[in-house]
């Protein structure tokens, strides 16, 4: 369907040159940042970029500074050839695959961080301190390298998308953030690179996370019960159907500020994180 002349670029300098050439050709630049181990969720972001931009760049970079020492940096999957194949098949023009020394030169220890105050401490920030500083710092760098017109993010990482949208506003990046819907397996499990860590038994239980979100949405739409009632029902649902999972959090929040709300009125975000043996999975739903 697409021409096969996709470029793979490793250096910041070459990436800047490639973007500059696309700009000279009058193209609108779409950008999809990823850490690789691509799945249909990422592919849907490339599709969205392809549909509204004349030139599409994907980055694949497993960003070490967004992992805590106890997390899965060393085991994070790197199926580069397969990832490049997916990007080519979905019509990316360029894939930026810098190595860690290109992004964080060892002879120039980084002195600058981009961090975002309370939005970064909510939800996942509580059990992953510093994570969103790592995300903001690398995305700020990538935006400066690529200079896209549009940035494509997935709604599964709702907090990440909210934080990056705010960073873009606060720091006046001239880019539109486009948040695309979560892509799910046929049984409702949100697609994630970390699903690969699930054992067969855990994989069978994991759709309960989405099931609990649907239950929450139904309760809220029906009778707007207090948030704690919804959280209790979700806990019961997950504990019964996914006994291998340990609930990290289930929270009902304001969809913009990410602050907990006691009532389920207005637009609310229902978000959760559940830990299985090797995989910590997140999911969410926004209910009107
Ligand atoms: O969502 C991800 O894969 C990463 O957090 C991102 C946005 C590519 C930054 O490393």
mmCIF file of C-alpha atoms and ligand atoms in Angstrom:
data_model
loop_
_atom_site.group_PDB
_atom_site.id
_atom_site.type_symbol
_atom_site.label_atom_id
_atom_site.label_comp_id
_atom_site.label_asym_id
_atom_site.label_seq_id
_atom_site.Cartn_x
_atom_site.Cartn_y
_atom_site.Cartn_z
ATOM 1 C CA UNK A 1 0.000 0.000 0.000
ATOM 2 C CA UNK A 2 2.845 2.392 0.902
ATOM 3 C CA UNK A 3 6.207 2.968 -0.730
ATOM 4 C CA UNK A 4 8.930 1.021 1.035
ATOM 5 C CA UNK A 5 11.461 3.810 1.205
ATOM 6 C CA UNK A 6 11.057 4.443 4.915
ATOM 7 C CA UNK A 7 14.209 5.866 6.439
ATOM 8 C CA UNK A 8 15.722 4.682 9.729
ATOM 9 C CA UNK A 9 17.719 7.437 11.409
ATOM 10 C CA UNK A 10 20.004 7.174 14.421
ATOM 11 C CA UNK A 11 21.412 10.643 14.997
ATOM 12 C CA UNK A 12 19.797 13.888 16.093
ATOM 13 C CA UNK A 13 21.600 15.771 13.334
ATOM 14 C CA UNK A 14 20.330 13.456 10.564
ATOM 15 C CA UNK A 15 16.830 13.543 12.051
ATOM 16 C CA UNK A 16 16.812 17.339 11.994
ATOM 17 C CA UNK A 17 17.991 17.316 8.359
ATOM 18 C CA UNK A 18 15.280 14.864 7.365
ATOM 19 C CA UNK A 19 12.531 16.929 9.028
ATOM 20 C CA UNK A 20 13.908 20.113 7.445
ATOM 21 C CA UNK A 21 13.733 18.503 3.989
ATOM 22 C CA UNK A 22 10.111 17.430 4.618
ATOM 23 C CA UNK A 23 9.284 20.982 5.701
ATOM 24 C CA UNK A 24 10.926 22.442 2.601
ATOM 25 C CA UNK A 25 8.699 20.112 0.585
ATOM 26 C CA UNK A 26 5.714 21.735 2.309
ATOM 27 C CA UNK A 27 4.763 18.705 4.397
ATOM 28 C CA UNK A 28 2.911 18.806 7.673
ATOM 29 C CA UNK A 29 4.865 16.799 10.253
ATOM 30 C CA UNK A 30 3.153 14.150 12.405
ATOM 31 C CA UNK A 31 5.084 12.524 15.246
ATOM 32 C CA UNK A 32 4.441 9.329 17.230
ATOM 33 C CA UNK A 33 6.880 8.836 20.145
ATOM 34 C CA UNK A 34 7.187 5.207 21.335
ATOM 35 C CA UNK A 35 9.440 2.883 23.280
ATOM 36 C CA UNK A 36 9.068 0.134 20.657
ATOM 37 C CA UNK A 37 7.507 -3.325 21.173
ATOM 38 C CA UNK A 38 4.822 -1.894 18.930
ATOM 39 C CA UNK A 39 1.283 -3.244 18.776
ATOM 40 C CA UNK A 40 -2.017 -2.241 17.162
ATOM 41 C CA UNK A 41 -2.389 0.614 19.673
ATOM 42 C CA UNK A 42 0.795 2.220 18.330
ATOM 43 C CA UNK A 43 -0.242 1.335 14.772
ATOM 44 C CA UNK A 44 -3.487 3.262 15.289
ATOM 45 C CA UNK A 45 -1.415 6.339 16.235
ATOM 46 C CA UNK A 46 0.643 5.990 13.051
ATOM 47 C CA UNK A 47 -2.616 5.619 11.083
ATOM 48 C CA UNK A 48 -4.012 8.780 12.681
ATOM 49 C CA UNK A 49 -0.789 10.668 11.920
ATOM 50 C CA UNK A 50 -0.823 9.361 8.341
ATOM 51 C CA UNK A 51 -4.425 10.491 7.897
ATOM 52 C CA UNK A 52 -3.768 14.114 8.862
ATOM 53 C CA UNK A 53 -0.086 14.788 8.107
ATOM 54 C CA UNK A 54 1.909 14.554 4.896
ATOM 55 C CA UNK A 55 5.037 13.249 6.654
ATOM 56 C CA UNK A 56 5.089 10.885 9.617
ATOM 57 C CA UNK A 57 7.955 10.247 12.019
ATOM 58 C CA UNK A 58 7.933 7.546 14.705
ATOM 59 C CA UNK A 59 10.570 7.412 17.428
ATOM 60 C CA UNK A 60 11.614 4.180 19.113
ATOM 61 C CA UNK A 61 13.641 4.871 22.229
ATOM 62 C CA UNK A 62 13.450 3.007 25.528
ATOM 63 C CA UNK A 63 14.014 6.008 27.738
ATOM 64 C CA UNK A 64 16.066 4.937 30.765
ATOM 65 C CA UNK A 65 15.266 8.014 32.844
ATOM 66 C CA UNK A 66 11.579 7.146 33.112
ATOM 67 C CA UNK A 67 12.313 3.779 34.760
ATOM 68 C CA UNK A 68 13.056 3.413 38.462
ATOM 69 C CA UNK A 69 16.003 1.106 39.317
ATOM 70 C CA UNK A 70 13.485 -1.542 40.450
ATOM 71 C CA UNK A 71 11.511 -1.433 37.193
ATOM 72 C CA UNK A 72 11.729 -3.366 33.920
ATOM 73 C CA UNK A 73 14.260 -1.320 31.894
ATOM 74 C CA UNK A 74 16.644 -4.284 31.436
ATOM 75 C CA UNK A 75 13.894 -6.659 30.325
ATOM 76 C CA UNK A 76 11.866 -4.196 28.235
ATOM 77 C CA UNK A 77 11.297 -5.933 24.861
ATOM 78 C CA UNK A 78 13.303 -4.690 21.829
ATOM 79 C CA UNK A 79 11.898 -6.408 18.711
ATOM 80 C CA UNK A 80 13.392 -3.742 16.430
ATOM 81 C CA UNK A 81 13.018 -5.523 13.073
ATOM 82 C CA UNK A 82 9.360 -6.310 13.763
ATOM 83 C CA UNK A 83 8.757 -2.730 14.910
ATOM 84 C CA UNK A 84 10.331 -1.299 11.756
ATOM 85 C CA UNK A 85 8.193 -3.646 9.673
ATOM 86 C CA UNK A 86 5.027 -2.371 11.373
ATOM 87 C CA UNK A 87 6.069 1.266 10.839
ATOM 88 C CA UNK A 88 6.787 0.560 7.167
ATOM 89 C CA UNK A 89 3.496 -1.284 6.685
ATOM 90 C CA UNK A 90 1.527 1.591 8.252
ATOM 91 C CA UNK A 91 3.238 4.214 6.121
ATOM 92 C CA UNK A 92 5.730 5.971 8.422
ATOM 93 C CA UNK A 93 8.270 8.061 6.503
ATOM 94 C CA UNK A 94 11.013 8.005 9.111
ATOM 95 C CA UNK A 95 11.765 6.024 12.237
ATOM 96 C CA UNK A 96 14.116 7.713 14.682
ATOM 97 C CA UNK A 97 16.030 5.097 16.694
ATOM 98 C CA UNK A 98 18.707 6.940 18.659
ATOM 99 C CA UNK A 99 20.828 4.962 21.069
ATOM 100 C CA UNK A 100 21.076 6.025 24.663
ATOM 101 C CA UNK A 101 24.412 7.834 24.200
ATOM 102 C CA UNK A 102 22.912 9.939 21.429
ATOM 103 C CA UNK A 103 20.054 11.113 23.649
ATOM 104 C CA UNK A 104 22.072 11.317 26.879
ATOM 105 C CA UNK A 105 25.777 11.808 25.968
ATOM 106 C CA UNK A 106 27.891 10.159 28.684
ATOM 107 C CA UNK A 107 30.470 12.972 28.532
ATOM 108 C CA UNK A 108 27.776 15.577 29.218
ATOM 109 C CA UNK A 109 25.744 14.497 32.222
ATOM 110 C CA UNK A 110 22.264 15.968 31.955
ATOM 111 C CA UNK A 111 21.646 18.896 34.305
ATOM 112 C CA UNK A 112 18.167 19.740 33.055
ATOM 113 C CA UNK A 113 14.901 18.023 33.855
ATOM 114 C CA UNK A 114 11.401 18.918 32.760
ATOM 115 C CA UNK A 115 8.994 18.109 35.517
ATOM 116 C CA UNK A 116 5.390 18.893 36.099
ATOM 117 C CA UNK A 117 4.171 19.506 39.600
ATOM 118 C CA UNK A 118 0.979 17.952 40.997
ATOM 119 C CA UNK A 119 -0.150 16.245 37.786
ATOM 120 C CA UNK A 120 3.020 14.158 37.953
ATOM 121 C CA UNK A 121 2.476 13.131 41.572
ATOM 122 C CA UNK A 122 -1.115 11.862 41.113
ATOM 123 C CA UNK A 123 -2.211 8.335 40.124
ATOM 124 C CA UNK A 124 0.807 6.435 38.719
ATOM 125 C CA UNK A 125 3.143 9.131 40.068
ATOM 126 C CA UNK A 126 2.469 7.859 43.602
ATOM 127 C CA UNK A 127 3.991 4.456 42.955
ATOM 128 C CA UNK A 128 6.399 5.620 40.214
ATOM 129 C CA UNK A 129 8.068 8.743 41.680
ATOM 130 C CA UNK A 130 10.082 10.597 39.046
ATOM 131 C CA UNK A 131 8.518 8.648 36.188
ATOM 132 C CA UNK A 132 6.727 11.599 34.614
ATOM 133 C CA UNK A 133 9.793 13.815 34.940
ATOM 134 C CA UNK A 134 11.577 11.207 32.804
ATOM 135 C CA UNK A 135 8.702 11.186 30.317
ATOM 136 C CA UNK A 136 8.457 14.999 30.102
ATOM 137 C CA UNK A 137 12.215 15.388 29.745
ATOM 138 C CA UNK A 138 12.509 12.927 26.872
ATOM 139 C CA UNK A 139 9.374 14.167 25.087
ATOM 140 C CA UNK A 140 10.598 17.768 25.418
ATOM 141 C CA UNK A 141 13.880 16.682 23.804
ATOM 142 C CA UNK A 142 12.081 14.731 21.065
ATOM 143 C CA UNK A 143 9.792 17.677 20.300
ATOM 144 C CA UNK A 144 12.862 19.893 19.994
ATOM 145 C CA UNK A 145 14.523 17.389 17.665
ATOM 146 C CA UNK A 146 11.508 16.616 15.455
ATOM 147 C CA UNK A 147 9.563 19.896 15.690
ATOM 148 C CA UNK A 148 6.252 18.317 14.651
ATOM 149 C CA UNK A 149 2.965 20.052 13.865
ATOM 150 C CA UNK A 150 1.035 17.251 15.565
ATOM 151 C CA UNK A 151 1.969 14.850 18.351
ATOM 152 C CA UNK A 152 -0.021 11.594 18.614
ATOM 153 C CA UNK A 153 -0.594 9.996 22.029
ATOM 154 C CA UNK A 154 -2.682 7.074 23.244
ATOM 155 C CA UNK A 155 -5.583 7.440 25.692
ATOM 156 C CA UNK A 156 -4.561 4.277 27.570
ATOM 157 C CA UNK A 157 -1.824 6.401 29.141
ATOM 158 C CA UNK A 158 -4.360 9.043 30.154
ATOM 159 C CA UNK A 159 -2.171 10.658 32.802
ATOM 160 C CA UNK A 160 0.804 10.791 30.435
ATOM 161 C CA UNK A 161 -1.348 12.417 27.735
ATOM 162 C CA UNK A 162 -2.780 14.944 30.229
ATOM 163 C CA UNK A 163 0.693 15.815 31.500
ATOM 164 C CA UNK A 164 2.202 16.185 28.031
ATOM 165 C CA UNK A 165 -0.717 18.352 26.869
ATOM 166 C CA UNK A 166 -0.092 20.597 29.860
ATOM 167 C CA UNK A 167 3.678 20.666 29.287
ATOM 168 C CA UNK A 168 3.036 21.715 25.678
ATOM 169 C CA UNK A 169 0.849 24.598 26.904
ATOM 170 C CA UNK A 170 3.126 25.663 29.763
ATOM 171 C CA UNK A 171 6.270 25.631 27.619
ATOM 172 C CA UNK A 172 4.626 27.033 24.456
ATOM 173 C CA UNK A 173 5.548 24.178 22.154
ATOM 174 C CA UNK A 174 3.982 24.981 18.768
ATOM 175 C CA UNK A 175 2.431 21.535 18.427
ATOM 176 C CA UNK A 176 -1.101 20.116 18.621
ATOM 177 C CA UNK A 177 -1.458 17.047 20.801
ATOM 178 C CA UNK A 178 -3.909 14.502 19.434
ATOM 179 C CA UNK A 179 -5.081 11.827 21.874
ATOM 180 C CA UNK A 180 -6.304 8.647 20.154
ATOM 181 C CA UNK A 181 -8.642 6.032 21.678
ATOM 182 C CA UNK A 182 -7.316 2.966 23.501
ATOM 183 C CA UNK A 183 -7.106 -0.097 21.280
ATOM 184 C CA UNK A 184 -8.273 -3.307 22.953
ATOM 185 C CA UNK A 185 -7.965 -7.041 22.416
ATOM 186 C CA UNK A 186 -11.264 -8.760 21.566
ATOM 187 C CA UNK A 187 -11.789 -9.590 25.272
ATOM 188 C CA UNK A 188 -11.369 -5.945 26.308
ATOM 189 C CA UNK A 189 -7.766 -6.004 27.577
ATOM 190 C CA UNK A 190 -6.080 -2.724 26.628
ATOM 191 C CA UNK A 191 -3.162 -3.320 24.273
ATOM 192 C CA UNK A 192 0.165 -2.735 25.978
ATOM 193 C CA UNK A 193 3.748 -3.789 25.355
ATOM 194 C CA UNK A 194 3.738 -5.090 28.932
ATOM 195 C CA UNK A 195 0.949 -7.622 28.206
ATOM 196 C CA UNK A 196 3.787 -9.788 26.869
ATOM 197 C CA UNK A 197 4.960 -10.305 30.475
ATOM 198 C CA UNK A 198 1.679 -11.962 31.530
ATOM 199 C CA UNK A 199 1.601 -15.731 32.129
ATOM 200 C CA UNK A 200 -1.221 -17.621 30.412
ATOM 201 C CA UNK A 201 -3.196 -17.676 33.672
ATOM 202 C CA UNK A 202 -2.721 -13.949 34.251
ATOM 203 C CA UNK A 203 -3.655 -13.200 30.641
ATOM 204 C CA UNK A 204 -6.935 -15.028 31.227
ATOM 205 C CA UNK A 205 -7.666 -12.843 34.270
ATOM 206 C CA UNK A 206 -6.461 -9.477 32.936
ATOM 207 C CA UNK A 207 -9.662 -8.544 31.015
ATOM 208 C CA UNK A 208 -11.263 -8.088 34.463
ATOM 209 C CA UNK A 209 -9.531 -4.685 34.581
ATOM 210 C CA UNK A 210 -11.580 -3.425 31.652
ATOM 211 C CA UNK A 211 -14.629 -5.253 33.008
ATOM 212 C CA UNK A 212 -14.335 -3.288 36.257
ATOM 213 C CA UNK A 213 -14.172 -0.014 34.316
ATOM 214 C CA UNK A 214 -17.330 -0.895 32.402
ATOM 215 C CA UNK A 215 -19.012 -1.703 35.705
ATOM 216 C CA UNK A 216 -17.926 1.697 37.073
ATOM 217 C CA UNK A 217 -19.231 3.492 33.983
ATOM 218 C CA UNK A 218 -22.568 1.702 34.290
ATOM 219 C CA UNK A 219 -22.909 2.550 38.008
ATOM 220 C CA UNK A 220 -22.008 6.197 37.404
ATOM 221 C CA UNK A 221 -24.346 6.637 34.452
ATOM 222 C CA UNK A 222 -27.196 4.960 36.282
ATOM 223 C CA UNK A 223 -27.159 6.623 39.710
ATOM 224 C CA UNK A 224 -24.062 8.790 40.221
ATOM 225 C CA UNK A 225 -23.098 7.059 43.492
ATOM 226 C CA UNK A 226 -20.291 8.467 45.681
ATOM 227 C CA UNK A 227 -16.831 7.646 44.325
ATOM 228 C CA UNK A 228 -15.983 5.337 47.232
ATOM 229 C CA UNK A 229 -18.950 3.076 46.402
ATOM 230 C CA UNK A 230 -17.779 2.743 42.820
ATOM 231 C CA UNK A 231 -14.200 2.020 43.923
ATOM 232 C CA UNK A 232 -15.417 -0.641 46.374
ATOM 233 C CA UNK A 233 -17.482 -2.373 43.667
ATOM 234 C CA UNK A 234 -14.512 -2.330 41.278
ATOM 235 C CA UNK A 235 -12.201 -3.789 43.941
ATOM 236 C CA UNK A 236 -14.642 -6.601 44.576
ATOM 237 C CA UNK A 237 -14.976 -7.250 40.837
ATOM 238 C CA UNK A 238 -11.213 -7.405 40.258
ATOM 239 C CA UNK A 239 -10.459 -9.432 43.380
ATOM 240 C CA UNK A 240 -13.025 -12.056 42.338
ATOM 241 C CA UNK A 241 -12.011 -12.283 38.674
ATOM 242 C CA UNK A 242 -8.289 -11.515 38.735
ATOM 243 C CA UNK A 243 -6.975 -13.018 41.993
ATOM 244 C CA UNK A 244 -3.431 -13.023 40.580
ATOM 245 C CA UNK A 245 -3.515 -9.220 40.350
ATOM 246 C CA UNK A 246 -2.614 -6.893 43.205
ATOM 247 C CA UNK A 247 -4.451 -3.583 42.984
ATOM 248 C CA UNK A 248 -2.007 -0.664 43.017
ATOM 249 C CA UNK A 249 -4.768 1.955 42.813
ATOM 250 C CA UNK A 250 -8.324 2.517 41.673
ATOM 251 C CA UNK A 251 -9.196 6.208 41.633
ATOM 252 C CA UNK A 252 -11.977 8.459 40.496
ATOM 253 C CA UNK A 253 -10.637 11.836 39.541
ATOM 254 C CA UNK A 254 -11.382 15.099 37.859
ATOM 255 C CA UNK A 255 -10.488 14.424 34.222
ATOM 256 C CA UNK A 256 -8.295 17.561 33.924
ATOM 257 C CA UNK A 257 -6.694 18.131 37.352
ATOM 258 C CA UNK A 258 -6.428 14.375 38.120
ATOM 259 C CA UNK A 259 -7.433 15.176 41.707
ATOM 260 C CA UNK A 260 -9.614 12.626 43.496
ATOM 261 C CA UNK A 261 -13.278 13.581 43.562
ATOM 262 C CA UNK A 262 -15.725 12.357 46.219
ATOM 263 C CA UNK A 263 -18.731 12.635 43.884
ATOM 264 C CA UNK A 264 -19.162 11.161 40.422
ATOM 265 C CA UNK A 265 -20.722 14.239 38.826
ATOM 266 C CA UNK A 266 -19.513 15.903 35.620
ATOM 267 C CA UNK A 267 -16.728 14.429 33.564
ATOM 268 C CA UNK A 268 -14.819 11.910 35.691
ATOM 269 C CA UNK A 269 -11.812 9.760 35.012
ATOM 270 C CA UNK A 270 -11.878 6.255 36.465
ATOM 271 C CA UNK A 271 -8.297 4.990 36.439
ATOM 272 C CA UNK A 272 -6.587 1.887 37.768
ATOM 273 C CA UNK A 273 -3.259 0.122 37.972
ATOM 274 C CA UNK A 274 -2.947 -3.572 38.836
ATOM 275 C CA UNK A 275 0.260 -5.483 39.351
ATOM 276 C CA UNK A 276 0.648 -9.036 38.135
ATOM 277 C CA UNK A 277 3.853 -10.981 38.732
ATOM 278 C CA UNK A 278 5.967 -9.263 36.036
ATOM 279 C CA UNK A 279 3.524 -6.749 34.559
ATOM 280 C CA UNK A 280 1.972 -3.647 36.018
ATOM 281 C CA UNK A 281 -1.062 -2.846 33.854
ATOM 282 C CA UNK A 282 -2.995 0.414 33.688
ATOM 283 C CA UNK A 283 -6.336 1.252 32.163
ATOM 284 C CA UNK A 284 -8.987 3.951 32.418
ATOM 285 C CA UNK A 285 -12.327 5.197 31.218
ATOM 286 C CA UNK A 286 -13.749 8.723 31.097
ATOM 287 C CA UNK A 287 -17.415 8.895 32.053
ATOM 288 C CA UNK A 288 -19.685 11.841 31.324
HETATM 289 O O1 LIG B 1 4.333 6.055 26.179
HETATM 290 C C1 LIG B 1 5.527 5.798 25.929
HETATM 291 O O2 LIG B 1 5.863 4.833 25.213
HETATM 292 C C2 LIG B 1 6.613 6.669 26.518
HETATM 293 O O3 LIG B 1 6.306 7.081 27.808
HETATM 294 C C3 LIG B 1 7.017 7.860 25.632
HETATM 295 C C4 LIG B 1 5.871 8.868 25.474
HETATM 296 C C5 LIG B 1 7.450 7.364 24.263
HETATM 297 C C6 LIG B 1 8.203 8.615 26.273
HETATM 298 O O4 LIG B 1 9.300 7.774 26.436
#
